[in-house]
Amino acid sequence: MPKHELILLKNMMTPGYTGSLKDYEKTGGYQALKKVVGKVQPADVTQLVMKSGLRGRGGAGFPTGVKWNFLPKDYKGPKYLCCNADESEPGTFKDRQLMERDPHQVLEGIAIAAYAIGAESSYIYIRGEFVLGAHILDKAVAEAQQAGYLGKNVLGSGANIQIYVHRGAGAYICGEETALLESLEGKRGLPRVKPPFPATSGLYGKPTVVNNVETLANLPHIVNRGPEWFAAIGSAPKSTGTRIFCVSGHVKNPGNYEVPMGITLRELIFEHAGGMRSDKKLKAIIPGGASAPFLTEQHLDVKLDFESVAQAGSMLGSGGVTVMEEGTSMVWAALRLMEFFFHESCGKCSPCREGSSWLTQTVRRILAKRGRMEDIETLKQLCQNIAGRTICAFGDAEVAPIMSTLQYWRHEYEELIREAEAHREKELPMAAARH
Amino acid sequence: MPRETSRDNMLREKHGKEIDDIISRYPVRRSALLPLLYLAQREQGYVTEAAMKEIAQILKLTPPQVYETITFYTMLNLKPVGKFHIQVCKSLMCALVGSDQLVGWFHAKLGIKPGETTPDKLFTLSVVECLGACGTGPMMQINDDYYERLTEQKVDQILSDLKKTGACPLKSGPFMWPEARSAK
């Protein structure tokens, strides 16, 4: 068994646990909601969450309580809570497990948040491919409603908390919170210009909070055991609590591992995920989903908390850790990610829409051994003209694989180009452009 | 655009109650668009022009508003697909553990390349971007189900089961990986 205590994965790790309401209640489920609803002032719940230091688990790591606090205080109309279950960041697969294996933990978290911000309707925006997850959540909502934990007049407190499950339809960008709102409104998922932020003008133009599944699942535990308990876990003071890291790639045991924030990449990869799958050495790590810049084996002792990973030049992001072994072509890896970003660019901002296409074509050309030395400079220039020049963070994300592989493995690009140059004279210029 | 295949109020006649229930979840009707498109797709395997027009009418939208939304989302089909729509994830995390090989197996076994459908209209093969199952790759989705940690043997079984019975016990979920943490 792990040295540390599991919080979010604890129930499902218990043999025989099915995730039903009965099972969840047996583990103390919905006690936190009972403690809070009608008994604690909503503003005090927000204070509690601020005190715990809980930060968003979706990617940006924004302090959850602070986000809630941005909602206008004396607003009388409807407010909304959206649970971001889009889980579209390549490398990330934790929310699916939380929703399919312990749906009530997520629902209780949503109910607590909805109560705290005063949202009568909450929507779980779940990625369209998770058909089973949506079905399990639907069933769990019905169960909880029947038991009086959700619906009108929750637990006799007078509070109304409705939760609806809404399936997306296969667009990565809908994990960006304003694109998610557009999509939920039945439109193309194009991110909105900010400000205004969702806190003041979100779903249907009303004050809205968007929180990730894992973030919300932490709430029952914070209420039950207190913010001080939570703040003592992990890498205080700025990265509190545990994270579910999703390990993928060339490791022996890929999968979801819940660990306190602040353990090192080495511990995660070599102790929890069993180390490399063969005797090949570790070559590259993406520490926080496809949007996070690559790191190298030199960074194995970097601590997995928001600040340390940022300091190492990458980001903790969504917790998707992808490991690559010696022998993996970094130009190929960058191209695979670039193709993803090219496919998923929503097309709203020109630098991202056009840039992702240029980047993809240029890297593809280099990999096909048709590149030129000046292509490297072109790539860099393109990246500089995309990052920071788009209305959402997608632009910064899509240049990450290129910039970081160029930083650490520039020689791999150069080798491919040198090979190209060696046989260039033999080519007919027009024919060369075709393949 | 696909040709007209049905009457202009087919969805409402057949699923009136479900449609009302879906619309009741949202304060603004247009939010029901994606759920209704899924309903239409469930009916015929893809979203027909007639369905788009009917949905536009139900939600008080113009047909172009419906069409512009559909074309943004990859999961909504505007053309018929095979009875089993195989979608192989090709993003980096799956590619590291052999997704290209997986596509090759399908090509060898079914004789189709990505984007093609078998002549008997049973299988359509697509390669898609990340499906959010990176720790259990290579993986694919067939219609509503995920199949993970695929090997050539598993692919053989899945194809033969689907042909024979229309279902396969190898589908995954509820998802947890690793299953149980053994002594470490």
Short mmCIF file of C-alpha atoms in Angstrom, two decimals, chain A residues 110-402:
data_model
loop_
_atom_site.label_atom_id
_atom_site.label_comp_id
_atom_site.label_asym_id
_atom_site.label_seq_id
_atom_site.Cartn_x
_atom_site.Cartn_y
_atom_site.Cartn_z
CA ILE A 110 -20.85 19.93 -6.91
CA ALA A 111 -23.71 20.26 -4.42
CA ILE A 112 -21.43 21.90 -1.85
CA ALA A 113 -20.02 24.32 -4.42
CA ALA A 114 -23.49 25.08 -5.79
CA TYR A 115 -24.68 25.86 -2.28
CA ALA A 116 -21.66 28.06 -1.60
CA ILE A 117 -22.12 30.18 -4.70
CA GLY A 118 -25.91 30.04 -4.72
CA ALA A 119 -26.38 28.22 -8.00
CA GLU A 120 -29.72 26.47 -8.37
CA SER A 121 -28.74 24.79 -11.63
CA SER A 122 -25.41 23.09 -12.17
CA TYR A 123 -24.27 21.47 -15.37
CA ILE A 124 -21.70 18.73 -15.70
CA TYR A 125 -20.14 19.28 -19.12
CA ILE A 126 -18.74 15.84 -19.84
CA ARG A 127 -16.80 15.05 -22.98
CA GLY A 128 -19.04 13.40 -25.56
CA GLU A 129 -16.98 10.24 -25.85
CA PHE A 130 -17.56 9.37 -22.18
CA VAL A 131 -20.94 7.81 -22.88
CA LEU A 132 -20.65 5.39 -20.00
CA GLY A 133 -19.54 8.14 -17.61
CA ALA A 134 -22.51 10.30 -18.56
CA HIS A 135 -24.84 7.37 -18.04
CA ILE A 136 -23.36 6.58 -14.62
CA LEU A 137 -23.65 10.23 -13.58
CA ASP A 138 -27.26 10.42 -14.79
CA LYS A 139 -28.10 7.38 -12.69
CA ALA A 140 -26.28 8.77 -9.67
CA VAL A 141 -28.10 12.11 -9.96
CA ALA A 142 -31.44 10.27 -9.96
CA GLU A 143 -30.38 8.26 -6.89
CA ALA A 144 -29.24 11.34 -5.01
CA GLN A 145 -32.38 13.20 -5.93
CA GLN A 146 -34.55 10.43 -4.60
CA ALA A 147 -32.60 10.45 -1.35
CA GLY A 148 -33.13 14.19 -0.99
CA TYR A 149 -29.48 15.19 -1.47
CA LEU A 150 -30.29 16.99 -4.70
CA GLY A 151 -33.35 18.67 -6.14
CA LYS A 152 -35.77 21.05 -4.52
CA ASN A 153 -35.43 21.89 -0.83
CA VAL A 154 -32.29 19.81 -0.25
CA LEU A 155 -32.39 18.06 3.13
CA GLY A 156 -35.20 20.36 4.21
CA SER A 157 -32.93 23.40 4.09
CA GLY A 158 -34.87 25.31 1.47
CA ALA A 159 -31.90 25.28 -0.91
CA ASN A 160 -32.52 24.07 -4.46
CA ILE A 161 -29.65 22.22 -6.10
CA GLN A 162 -30.28 20.72 -9.52
CA ILE A 163 -27.56 18.91 -11.42
CA TYR A 164 -27.79 18.15 -15.14
CA VAL A 165 -25.39 16.10 -17.21
CA HIS A 166 -24.58 17.64 -20.60
CA ARG A 167 -22.48 15.79 -23.16
CA GLY A 168 -20.00 17.63 -25.37
CA ALA A 169 -19.37 16.39 -28.88
CA GLY A 170 -15.66 15.96 -29.44
CA ALA A 171 -13.94 19.33 -29.34
CA TYR A 172 -10.76 19.79 -27.28
CA ILE A 173 -11.27 23.51 -26.94
CA CYS A 174 -14.49 23.02 -24.98
CA GLY A 175 -12.31 22.32 -21.95
CA GLU A 176 -11.42 26.03 -22.01
CA GLU A 177 -13.98 27.53 -19.68
CA THR A 178 -15.53 30.15 -21.94
CA ALA A 179 -15.61 27.76 -24.91
CA LEU A 180 -17.34 25.30 -22.60
CA LEU A 181 -19.99 27.90 -21.85
CA GLU A 182 -20.51 28.66 -25.54
CA SER A 183 -20.86 24.95 -26.24
CA LEU A 184 -23.30 24.54 -23.37
CA GLU A 185 -25.35 27.32 -24.93
CA GLY A 186 -25.63 25.18 -28.06
CA LYS A 187 -23.12 27.09 -30.16
CA ARG A 188 -19.73 26.43 -31.73
CA GLY A 189 -17.19 26.14 -28.92
CA LEU A 190 -15.25 29.34 -29.53
CA PRO A 191 -13.55 30.90 -26.48
CA ARG A 192 -14.81 34.33 -25.48
CA VAL A 193 -12.78 37.47 -25.12
CA LYS A 194 -12.07 38.17 -21.45
CA PRO A 195 -12.98 40.28 -19.58
CA PRO A 196 -15.80 39.91 -18.78
CA PHE A 197 -14.89 36.79 -16.88
CA PRO A 198 -17.45 34.04 -16.29
CA ALA A 199 -17.76 35.16 -12.66
CA THR A 200 -19.64 38.22 -13.83
CA SER A 201 -20.89 37.15 -17.25
CA GLY A 202 -20.81 33.42 -17.84
CA LEU A 203 -23.49 30.97 -18.88
CA TYR A 204 -26.37 32.90 -20.53
CA GLY A 205 -24.54 36.05 -19.43
CA LYS A 206 -25.11 35.22 -15.75
CA PRO A 207 -22.50 34.89 -13.00
CA THR A 208 -20.93 31.47 -13.39
CA VAL A 209 -18.23 29.35 -11.82
CA VAL A 210 -16.48 26.62 -13.80
CA ASN A 211 -14.57 24.04 -11.75
CA ASN A 212 -12.83 20.82 -12.71
CA VAL A 213 -14.14 17.41 -11.57
CA GLU A 214 -11.16 16.66 -9.34
CA THR A 215 -11.32 20.11 -7.75
CA LEU A 216 -14.96 19.59 -6.82
CA ALA A 217 -14.39 16.03 -5.59
CA ASN A 218 -12.03 17.44 -2.95
CA LEU A 219 -14.74 19.57 -1.35
CA PRO A 220 -16.56 16.94 0.75
CA HIS A 221 -13.24 16.00 2.33
CA ILE A 222 -12.28 19.59 3.04
CA VAL A 223 -15.63 20.19 4.74
CA ASN A 224 -15.48 16.95 6.72
CA ARG A 225 -11.92 17.18 7.94
CA GLY A 226 -11.29 20.88 7.93
CA PRO A 227 -9.19 23.25 5.83
CA GLU A 228 -6.20 22.94 8.18
CA TRP A 229 -6.05 19.20 7.58
CA PHE A 230 -6.12 19.76 3.82
CA ALA A 231 -3.57 22.56 3.89
CA ALA A 232 -1.14 20.31 5.74
CA ILE A 233 -1.05 17.83 2.86
CA GLY A 234 1.26 18.42 -0.04
CA SER A 235 3.62 21.25 -0.70
CA ALA A 236 2.52 24.06 1.61
CA PRO A 237 1.67 26.86 1.36
CA LYS A 238 0.88 27.14 -2.33
CA SER A 239 0.21 23.62 -3.54
CA THR A 240 -1.97 21.92 -0.96
CA GLY A 241 -3.69 18.56 -1.09
CA THR A 242 -3.12 15.57 -3.31
CA ARG A 243 -3.11 15.32 -7.07
CA ILE A 244 -4.15 12.41 -9.20
CA PHE A 245 -1.32 12.10 -11.67
CA CYS A 246 -2.06 10.26 -14.87
CA VAL A 247 1.07 8.47 -15.98
CA SER A 248 1.27 7.33 -19.59
CA GLY A 249 3.88 6.40 -22.17
CA HIS A 250 6.88 4.13 -21.76
CA VAL A 251 6.50 3.16 -18.11
CA LYS A 252 5.91 -0.28 -16.65
CA ASN A 253 2.66 0.57 -14.92
CA PRO A 254 0.83 3.47 -16.50
CA GLY A 255 -2.27 4.67 -14.69
CA ASN A 256 -3.72 7.04 -12.13
CA TYR A 257 -1.76 7.64 -8.95
CA GLU A 258 -2.99 9.88 -6.19
CA VAL A 259 -0.07 11.38 -4.28
CA PRO A 260 0.52 14.46 -2.15
CA MET A 261 1.70 17.37 -4.24
CA GLY A 262 5.40 17.96 -3.95
CA ILE A 263 6.73 14.46 -4.53
CA THR A 264 9.35 14.38 -7.25
CA LEU A 265 8.91 13.23 -10.83
CA ARG A 266 11.40 10.49 -10.01
CA GLU A 267 9.24 9.13 -7.20
CA LEU A 268 6.12 9.23 -9.34
CA ILE A 269 7.69 7.55 -12.35
CA PHE A 270 10.02 5.07 -10.69
CA GLU A 271 8.18 4.19 -7.49
CA HIS A 272 4.52 4.55 -8.33
CA ALA A 273 4.48 3.81 -12.04
CA GLY A 274 7.10 1.07 -11.76
CA GLY A 275 9.86 2.77 -13.75
CA MET A 276 10.64 2.37 -17.41
CA ARG A 277 9.00 -0.48 -19.33
CA SER A 278 12.30 -1.80 -20.69
CA ASP A 279 15.99 -1.24 -20.02
CA LYS A 280 15.96 1.84 -22.23
CA LYS A 281 16.70 5.03 -20.36
CA LEU A 282 14.24 7.82 -19.80
CA LYS A 283 14.56 10.54 -22.41
CA ALA A 284 11.71 13.02 -22.07
CA ILE A 285 8.82 13.84 -19.78
CA ILE A 286 5.73 15.94 -20.38
CA PRO A 287 4.70 16.80 -16.83
CA GLY A 288 1.25 18.34 -17.23
CA GLY A 289 -0.61 17.27 -20.35
CA ALA A 290 0.08 18.06 -23.99
CA SER A 291 0.11 21.81 -23.34
CA ALA A 292 3.09 21.58 -21.00
CA PRO A 293 6.62 21.99 -22.37
CA PHE A 294 8.79 18.84 -22.42
CA LEU A 295 11.31 18.22 -19.67
CA THR A 296 14.34 15.89 -19.68
CA GLU A 297 15.85 13.29 -17.36
CA GLN A 298 17.73 16.20 -15.76
CA HIS A 299 14.43 17.29 -14.29
CA LEU A 300 13.60 14.04 -12.51
CA ASP A 301 14.10 15.66 -9.13
CA VAL A 302 11.71 18.49 -9.82
CA LYS A 303 8.91 18.52 -7.29
CA LEU A 304 5.42 18.05 -8.60
CA ASP A 305 3.81 21.20 -7.34
CA PHE A 306 2.63 24.25 -9.27
CA GLU A 307 5.64 26.45 -8.49
CA SER A 308 8.46 23.92 -8.88
CA VAL A 309 7.31 22.66 -12.27
CA ALA A 310 6.84 26.24 -13.46
CA GLN A 311 10.32 27.08 -12.28
CA ALA A 312 11.69 24.16 -14.28
CA GLY A 313 10.20 25.78 -17.39
CA SER A 314 7.06 23.73 -17.76
CA MET A 315 3.71 23.50 -15.98
CA LEU A 316 1.87 21.14 -13.68
CA GLY A 317 -1.23 21.62 -15.81
CA SER A 318 -3.79 18.87 -15.68
CA GLY A 319 -1.52 16.28 -14.07
CA GLY A 320 -0.97 14.19 -17.19
CA VAL A 321 2.60 12.89 -17.02
CA THR A 322 3.86 11.29 -20.23
CA VAL A 323 7.17 9.49 -20.24
CA MET A 324 9.27 8.75 -23.30
CA GLU A 325 12.23 6.39 -23.53
CA GLU A 326 15.57 6.68 -25.28
CA GLY A 327 15.10 6.11 -29.00
CA THR A 328 11.90 8.12 -29.31
CA SER A 329 12.31 10.78 -31.96
CA MET A 330 11.52 14.14 -30.44
CA VAL A 331 10.74 15.63 -33.83
CA TRP A 332 8.20 12.86 -34.36
CA ALA A 333 6.75 13.40 -30.87
CA ALA A 334 6.48 17.14 -31.44
CA LEU A 335 4.76 16.50 -34.76
CA ARG A 336 2.20 14.18 -33.18
CA LEU A 337 1.26 16.86 -30.67
CA MET A 338 1.33 19.54 -33.34
CA GLU A 339 -1.10 17.53 -35.46
CA PHE A 340 -3.37 17.37 -32.45
CA PHE A 341 -3.27 21.13 -31.95
CA PHE A 342 -3.74 21.77 -35.66
CA HIS A 343 -6.81 19.54 -35.65
CA GLU A 344 -8.23 21.10 -32.51
CA SER A 345 -7.57 24.80 -33.13
CA CYS A 346 -11.05 26.35 -33.09
CA GLY A 347 -10.14 28.86 -35.77
CA LYS A 348 -11.19 32.02 -34.00
CA CYS A 349 -7.78 33.72 -33.76
CA SER A 350 -5.59 33.92 -36.86
CA PRO A 351 -2.20 33.38 -35.17
CA CYS A 352 -3.38 30.04 -33.77
CA ARG A 353 -5.46 28.93 -36.75
CA GLU A 354 -2.81 29.70 -39.38
CA GLY A 355 0.18 29.16 -37.12
CA SER A 356 -0.79 25.63 -36.13
CA SER A 357 -1.01 24.72 -39.79
CA TRP A 358 2.38 26.27 -40.59
CA LEU A 359 4.04 24.65 -37.61
CA THR A 360 2.62 21.25 -38.49
CA GLN A 361 3.67 21.50 -42.12
CA THR A 362 7.16 22.70 -41.26
CA VAL A 363 7.82 19.97 -38.70
CA ARG A 364 6.32 17.37 -41.03
CA ARG A 365 8.69 18.53 -43.76
CA ILE A 366 11.69 18.27 -41.45
CA LEU A 367 10.68 14.79 -40.29
CA ALA A 368 10.21 13.69 -43.91
CA LYS A 369 13.83 14.74 -44.48
CA ARG A 370 12.92 17.59 -46.75
CA GLY A 371 13.74 20.41 -44.36
CA ARG A 372 16.15 23.31 -44.60
CA MET A 373 18.27 24.85 -41.87
CA GLU A 374 16.26 28.06 -42.04
CA ASP A 375 13.16 26.05 -41.08
CA ILE A 376 14.32 26.05 -37.48
CA GLU A 377 14.31 29.83 -37.43
CA THR A 378 10.89 29.79 -39.11
CA LEU A 379 9.57 27.54 -36.38
CA LYS A 380 10.87 29.85 -33.68
CA GLN A 381 9.42 32.91 -35.34
CA LEU A 382 6.07 31.25 -35.77
CA CYS A 383 6.01 30.29 -32.11
CA GLN A 384 6.82 33.85 -31.06
CA ASN A 385 3.97 35.11 -33.18
CA ILE A 386 1.44 32.70 -31.70
CA ALA A 387 2.19 32.61 -27.97
CA GLY A 388 0.43 35.37 -26.08
CA ARG A 389 -1.37 36.62 -29.17
CA THR A 390 -4.58 34.62 -28.92
CA ILE A 391 -7.62 35.12 -26.73
CA CYS A 392 -7.27 31.80 -24.92
CA ALA A 393 -4.31 29.79 -23.66
CA PHE A 394 -4.44 27.41 -26.64
CA GLY A 395 -1.88 29.55 -28.45
CA ASP A 396 0.62 29.19 -25.63
CA ALA A 397 -0.11 25.48 -25.42
CA GLU A 398 0.47 24.70 -29.08
CA VAL A 399 3.94 26.19 -29.18
CA ALA A 400 5.06 24.26 -26.09
CA PRO A 401 6.04 21.01 -27.83
CA ILE A 402 7.98 22.83 -30.55
#
